[in-house]
Coordinates of C-alpha atoms in Angstrom, one line a residue:
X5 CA 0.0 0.0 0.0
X6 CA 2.7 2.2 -0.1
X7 CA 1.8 3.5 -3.4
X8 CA -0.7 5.0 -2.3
X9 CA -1.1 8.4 -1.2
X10 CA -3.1 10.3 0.6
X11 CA -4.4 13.2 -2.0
X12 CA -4.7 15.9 1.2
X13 CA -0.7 14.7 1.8
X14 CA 1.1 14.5 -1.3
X15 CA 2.7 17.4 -1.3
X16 CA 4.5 16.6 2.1
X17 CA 4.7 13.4 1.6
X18 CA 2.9 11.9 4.6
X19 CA 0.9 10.0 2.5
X20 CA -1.5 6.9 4.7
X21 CA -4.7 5.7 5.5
X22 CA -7.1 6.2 8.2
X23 CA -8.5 3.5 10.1
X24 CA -11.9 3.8 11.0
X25 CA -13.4 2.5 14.2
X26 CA -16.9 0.9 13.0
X27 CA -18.0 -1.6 10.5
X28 CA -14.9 -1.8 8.7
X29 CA -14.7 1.3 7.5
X30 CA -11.5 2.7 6.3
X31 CA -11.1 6.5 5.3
X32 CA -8.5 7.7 3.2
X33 CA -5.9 10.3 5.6
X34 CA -5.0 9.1 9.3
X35 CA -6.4 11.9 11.2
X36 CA -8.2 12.7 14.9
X37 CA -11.7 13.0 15.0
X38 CA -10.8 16.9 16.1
X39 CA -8.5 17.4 12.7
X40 CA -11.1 15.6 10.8
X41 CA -13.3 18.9 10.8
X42 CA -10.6 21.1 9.8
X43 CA -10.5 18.9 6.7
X44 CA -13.9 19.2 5.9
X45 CA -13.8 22.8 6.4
X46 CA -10.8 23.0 4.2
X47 CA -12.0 20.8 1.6
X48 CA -15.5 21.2 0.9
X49 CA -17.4 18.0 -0.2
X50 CA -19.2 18.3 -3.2
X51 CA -19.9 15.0 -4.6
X52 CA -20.5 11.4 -3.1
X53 CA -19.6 8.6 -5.4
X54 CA -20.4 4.8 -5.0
X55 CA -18.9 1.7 -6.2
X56 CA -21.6 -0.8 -7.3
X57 CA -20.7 -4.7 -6.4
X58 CA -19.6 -5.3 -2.3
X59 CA -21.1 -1.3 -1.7
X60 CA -24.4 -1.2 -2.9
X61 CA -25.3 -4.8 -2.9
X62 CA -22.9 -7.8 -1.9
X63 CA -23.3 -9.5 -5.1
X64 CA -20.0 -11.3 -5.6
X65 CA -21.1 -14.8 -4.9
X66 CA -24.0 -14.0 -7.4
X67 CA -21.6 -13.4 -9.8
X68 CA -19.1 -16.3 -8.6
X69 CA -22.3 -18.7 -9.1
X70 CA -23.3 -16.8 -12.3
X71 CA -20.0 -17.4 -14.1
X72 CA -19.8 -21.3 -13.1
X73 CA -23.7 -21.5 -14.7
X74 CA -22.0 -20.3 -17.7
X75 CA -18.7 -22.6 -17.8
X76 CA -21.2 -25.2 -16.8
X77 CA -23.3 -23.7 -20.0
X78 CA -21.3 -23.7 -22.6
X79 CA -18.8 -27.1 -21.1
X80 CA -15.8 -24.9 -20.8
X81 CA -12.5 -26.8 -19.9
X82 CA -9.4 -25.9 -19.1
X83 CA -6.8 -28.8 -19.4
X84 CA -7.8 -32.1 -17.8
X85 CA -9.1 -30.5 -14.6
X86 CA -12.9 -30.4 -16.2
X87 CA -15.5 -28.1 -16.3
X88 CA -14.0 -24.8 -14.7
X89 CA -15.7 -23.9 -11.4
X90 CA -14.6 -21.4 -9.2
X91 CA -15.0 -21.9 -5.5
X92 CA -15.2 -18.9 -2.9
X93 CA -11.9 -19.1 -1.7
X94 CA -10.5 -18.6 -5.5
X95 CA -13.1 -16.1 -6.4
X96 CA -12.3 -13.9 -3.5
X97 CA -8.6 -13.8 -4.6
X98 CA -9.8 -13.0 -8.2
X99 CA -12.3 -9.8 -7.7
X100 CA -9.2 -8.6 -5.2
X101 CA -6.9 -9.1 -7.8
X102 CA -8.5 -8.1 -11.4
X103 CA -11.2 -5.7 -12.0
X104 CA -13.8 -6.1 -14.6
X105 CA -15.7 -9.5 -16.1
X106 CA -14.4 -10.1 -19.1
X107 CA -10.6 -8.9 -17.6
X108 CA -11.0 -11.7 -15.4
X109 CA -11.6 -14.5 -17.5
X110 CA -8.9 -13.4 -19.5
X111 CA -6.6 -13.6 -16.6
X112 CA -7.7 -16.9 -15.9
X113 CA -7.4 -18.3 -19.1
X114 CA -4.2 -16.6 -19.6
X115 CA -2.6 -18.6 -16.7
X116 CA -4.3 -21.6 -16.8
X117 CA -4.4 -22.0 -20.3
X118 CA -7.8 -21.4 -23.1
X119 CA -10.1 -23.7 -22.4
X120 CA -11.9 -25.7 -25.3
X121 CA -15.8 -25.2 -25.3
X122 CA -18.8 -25.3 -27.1
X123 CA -19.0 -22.0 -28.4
X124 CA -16.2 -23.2 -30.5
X125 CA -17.4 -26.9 -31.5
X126 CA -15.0 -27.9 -29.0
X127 CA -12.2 -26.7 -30.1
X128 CA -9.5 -23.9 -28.2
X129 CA -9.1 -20.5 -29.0
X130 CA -6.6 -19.9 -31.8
X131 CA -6.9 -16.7 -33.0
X132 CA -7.3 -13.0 -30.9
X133 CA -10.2 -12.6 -32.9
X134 CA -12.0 -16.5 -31.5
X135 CA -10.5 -15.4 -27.7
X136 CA -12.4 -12.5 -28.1
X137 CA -15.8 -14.0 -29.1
X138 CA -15.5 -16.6 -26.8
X139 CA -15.3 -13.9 -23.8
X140 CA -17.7 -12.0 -25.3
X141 CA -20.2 -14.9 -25.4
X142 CA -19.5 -16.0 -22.0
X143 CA -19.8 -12.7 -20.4
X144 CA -23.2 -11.8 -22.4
X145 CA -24.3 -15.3 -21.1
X146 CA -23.7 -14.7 -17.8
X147 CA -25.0 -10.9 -17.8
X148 CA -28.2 -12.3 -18.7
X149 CA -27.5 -15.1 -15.3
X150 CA -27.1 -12.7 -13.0
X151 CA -30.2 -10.3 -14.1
X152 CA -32.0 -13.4 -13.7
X153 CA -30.3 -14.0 -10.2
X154 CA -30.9 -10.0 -9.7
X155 CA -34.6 -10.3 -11.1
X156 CA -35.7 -12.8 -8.7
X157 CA -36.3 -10.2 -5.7
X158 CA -34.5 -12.0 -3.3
X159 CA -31.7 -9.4 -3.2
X160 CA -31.7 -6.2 -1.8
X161 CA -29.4 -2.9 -1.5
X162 CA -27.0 -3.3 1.6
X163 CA -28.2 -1.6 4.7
X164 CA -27.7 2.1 5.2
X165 CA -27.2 2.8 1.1
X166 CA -30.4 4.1 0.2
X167 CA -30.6 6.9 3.3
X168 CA -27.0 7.7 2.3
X169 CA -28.0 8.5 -1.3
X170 CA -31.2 10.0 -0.1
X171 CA -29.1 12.3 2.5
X172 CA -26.5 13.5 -0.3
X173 CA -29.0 14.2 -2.4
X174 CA -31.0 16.3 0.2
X175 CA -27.9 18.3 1.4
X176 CA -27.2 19.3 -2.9
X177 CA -24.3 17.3 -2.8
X178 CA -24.0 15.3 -6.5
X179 CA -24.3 11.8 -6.0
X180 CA -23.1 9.4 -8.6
X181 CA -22.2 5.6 -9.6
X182 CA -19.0 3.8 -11.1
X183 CA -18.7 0.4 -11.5
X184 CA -16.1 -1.8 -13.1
X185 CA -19.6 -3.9 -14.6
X186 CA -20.6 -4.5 -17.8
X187 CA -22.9 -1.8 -18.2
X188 CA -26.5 -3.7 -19.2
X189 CA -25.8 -5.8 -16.0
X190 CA -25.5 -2.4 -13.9
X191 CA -28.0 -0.5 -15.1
X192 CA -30.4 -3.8 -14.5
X193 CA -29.2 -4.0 -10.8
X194 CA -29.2 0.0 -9.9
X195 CA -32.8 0.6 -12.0
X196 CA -33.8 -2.7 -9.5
X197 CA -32.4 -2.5 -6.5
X198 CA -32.5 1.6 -6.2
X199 CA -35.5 2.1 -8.0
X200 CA -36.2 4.1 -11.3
X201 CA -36.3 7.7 -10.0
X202 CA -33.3 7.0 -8.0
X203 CA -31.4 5.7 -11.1
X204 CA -32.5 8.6 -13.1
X205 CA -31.5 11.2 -10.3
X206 CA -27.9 10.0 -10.7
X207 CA -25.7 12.7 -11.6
X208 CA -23.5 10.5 -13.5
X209 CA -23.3 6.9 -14.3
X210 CA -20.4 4.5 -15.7
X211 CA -19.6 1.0 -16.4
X212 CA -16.9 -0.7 -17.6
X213 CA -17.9 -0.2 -21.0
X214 CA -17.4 3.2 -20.8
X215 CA -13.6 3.3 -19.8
X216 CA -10.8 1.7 -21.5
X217 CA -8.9 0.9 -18.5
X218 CA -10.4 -0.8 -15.3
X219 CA -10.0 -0.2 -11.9
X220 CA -7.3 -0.3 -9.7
X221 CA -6.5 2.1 -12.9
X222 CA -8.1 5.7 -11.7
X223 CA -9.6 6.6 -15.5
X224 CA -13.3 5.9 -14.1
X225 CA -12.9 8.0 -11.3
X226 CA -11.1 10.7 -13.1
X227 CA -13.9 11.0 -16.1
X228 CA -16.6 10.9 -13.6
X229 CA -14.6 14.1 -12.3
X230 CA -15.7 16.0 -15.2
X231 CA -18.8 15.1 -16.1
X232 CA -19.8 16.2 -12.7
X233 CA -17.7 19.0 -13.3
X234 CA -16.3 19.3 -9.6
X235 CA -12.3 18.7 -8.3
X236 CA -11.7 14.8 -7.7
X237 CA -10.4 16.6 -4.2
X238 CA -14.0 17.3 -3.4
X239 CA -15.4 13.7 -4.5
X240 CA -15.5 11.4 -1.3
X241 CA -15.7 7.8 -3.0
X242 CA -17.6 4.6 -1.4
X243 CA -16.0 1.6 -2.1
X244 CA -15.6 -2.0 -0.9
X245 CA -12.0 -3.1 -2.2
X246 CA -8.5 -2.8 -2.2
X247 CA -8.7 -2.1 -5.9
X248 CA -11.1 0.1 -5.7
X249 CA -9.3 2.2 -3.2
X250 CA -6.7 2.4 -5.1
X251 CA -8.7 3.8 -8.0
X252 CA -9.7 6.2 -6.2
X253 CA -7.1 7.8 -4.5
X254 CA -5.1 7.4 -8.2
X255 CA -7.8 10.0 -9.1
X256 CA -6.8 12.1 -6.6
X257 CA -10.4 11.4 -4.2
X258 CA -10.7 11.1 -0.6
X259 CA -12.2 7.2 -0.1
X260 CA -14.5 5.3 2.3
X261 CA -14.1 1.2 2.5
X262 CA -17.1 -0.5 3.8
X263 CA -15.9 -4.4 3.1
X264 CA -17.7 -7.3 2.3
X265 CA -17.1 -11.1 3.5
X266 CA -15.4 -11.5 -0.3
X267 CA -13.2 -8.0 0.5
X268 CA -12.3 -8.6 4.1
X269 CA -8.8 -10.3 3.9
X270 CA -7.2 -8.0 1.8
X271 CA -9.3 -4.8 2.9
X272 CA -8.3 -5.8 6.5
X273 CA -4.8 -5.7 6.4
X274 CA -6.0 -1.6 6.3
X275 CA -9.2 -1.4 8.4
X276 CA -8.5 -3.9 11.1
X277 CA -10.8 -6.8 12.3
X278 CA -14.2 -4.9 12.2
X279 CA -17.7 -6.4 11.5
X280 CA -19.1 -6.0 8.0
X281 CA -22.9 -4.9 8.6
X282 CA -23.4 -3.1 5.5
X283 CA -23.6 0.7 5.4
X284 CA -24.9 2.3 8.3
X285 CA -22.5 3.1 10.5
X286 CA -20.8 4.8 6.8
X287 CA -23.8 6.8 7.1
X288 CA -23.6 8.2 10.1
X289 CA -19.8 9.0 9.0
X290 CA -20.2 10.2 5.8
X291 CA -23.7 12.3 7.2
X292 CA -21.1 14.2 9.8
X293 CA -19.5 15.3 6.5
X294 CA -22.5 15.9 4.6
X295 CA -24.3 18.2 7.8
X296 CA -20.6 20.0 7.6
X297 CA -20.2 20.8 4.4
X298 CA -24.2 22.1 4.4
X299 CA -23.2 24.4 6.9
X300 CA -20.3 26.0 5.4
X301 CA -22.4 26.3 2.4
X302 CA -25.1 28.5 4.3

């Protein structure tokens, strides 16, 4: 984590990270409570953006179990090891590791060798052009999966992320959404699990499609900078991941970490050993900021 900086710290070169003391939330800056408000007097915050997978929903074992559907789908085989399946432990290691869907199939493939399938009468990869339809057929196969999963009702937003959107919104702060996702399989989840007019309020909204580099790369974070047309120093960004941290504070953002049972072993190693109960107690942190910055406003 060295790498990392802290954007308020650069210049000194104290860069670090802030360990929060509730629900495994990590905040970008080690800082008091007491300093804390000179920061957000100093910095005013003008726009609250939010990860999509592991911060608005926990959806990576739907998306773990919607990608083995698919290998299971189409009979794709790496080797003699069968029908790939990844288990929990593995898929935890792979979100932490790679962003993006079809970026990590081609990782996987890439290290454990193109698989043979159906899509291609049985046959491997042997041109870019066949490694690229076969990605893209899997991952439009599994899109589809995972709205289906997503469709179902049975999954809702994590607690607390609603009120916190509801709360921006209120104070005039611009809220927004950027996901590493393909975009069809975002917009499905958000427009379901956040409703229509929430979805529509957004002030911006990208995908994975949208970009041409993925997160831990800060591109997504730096055009959703301008299109909101505010300073990524006065962007705080929610987000559930190592990766995803680092995104952000490439882009020059201050950064939240609410983790998820998938994110906790690497995300730890920053925030400690503190319960993952979705996003209330990020609320109540993120609502000191938003009361704050109302205030200086007024």
């Amino acid at each position: 984590m060295q790498a990392l900086r802290c954007s308020s710290c650069s210049s000194s070169g104290r860069g670090s990270v802030y360990t929060g003391q509730q629900a495994g939330v990590t905040v970008q800056c080690r800082r008091s409570v007491s300093r804390s408000r000179s920061v957000v007097a100093k910095a005013a915050l003008q726009a609250l953006v939010f990860d999509c997978d592991g911060v608005i929903l926990e959806s990576e074992d739907l998306h773990r179990r919607a990608y083995n559907a698919t290998f299971q789908h189409f009979n794709v085989q790496c080797g003699v090891a069968g029908v790939v399946d990844w288990d929990e432990q593995f898929y935890d290691m792979l979100q932490n590791t790679v962003g993006g869907g079809k970026p990590k199939m081609r990782w996987y493939f890439n290290r454990f060798g193109w698989p043979t399938s159906s899509i291609l009468s049985g046959q491997k990869p042997s041109t870019e052009a066949e490694q690229a339809l076969l990605i893209d057929t899997l991952q439009d196969w599994k899109t589809d999966k995972y709205q289906e999963m997503i469709g179902s009702g049975e999954v809702e937003p994590r607690p607390g992320v609603l009120r916190l959107m509801d709360e921006a919104r209120a104070a005039g702060l611009k809220v927004a959404v950027c996901s590493a996702a393909t975009k069809s399989s975002v917009v499905f989840t958000l427009k379901s699990l956040l409703g229509e007019q929430r979805f529509n309020s957004l002030d911006c909204f990208l995908a994975g499609d949208d970009v041409d580099k993925k997160k831990p790369n800060p591109l997504i974070y730096q055009v959703a900078a301008q299109k909101l047309g505010v300073s990524p120093s006065d962007c705080v960004v929610v987000e559930d991941s190592t990766i995803g941290l680092e995104a952000a504070l490439g882009a020059g953002m201050r950064c939240i970490i609410t983790y998820t049972p998938s994110t906790k072993q690497q995300v730890g190693l920053i925030a400690g050993d503190y319960p993952s109960n979705g996003l209330s107690h990020v609320a109540d942190r993120v609502g000191h900021l938003i009361i704050c910055c109302s205030m200086l406003r007024s």
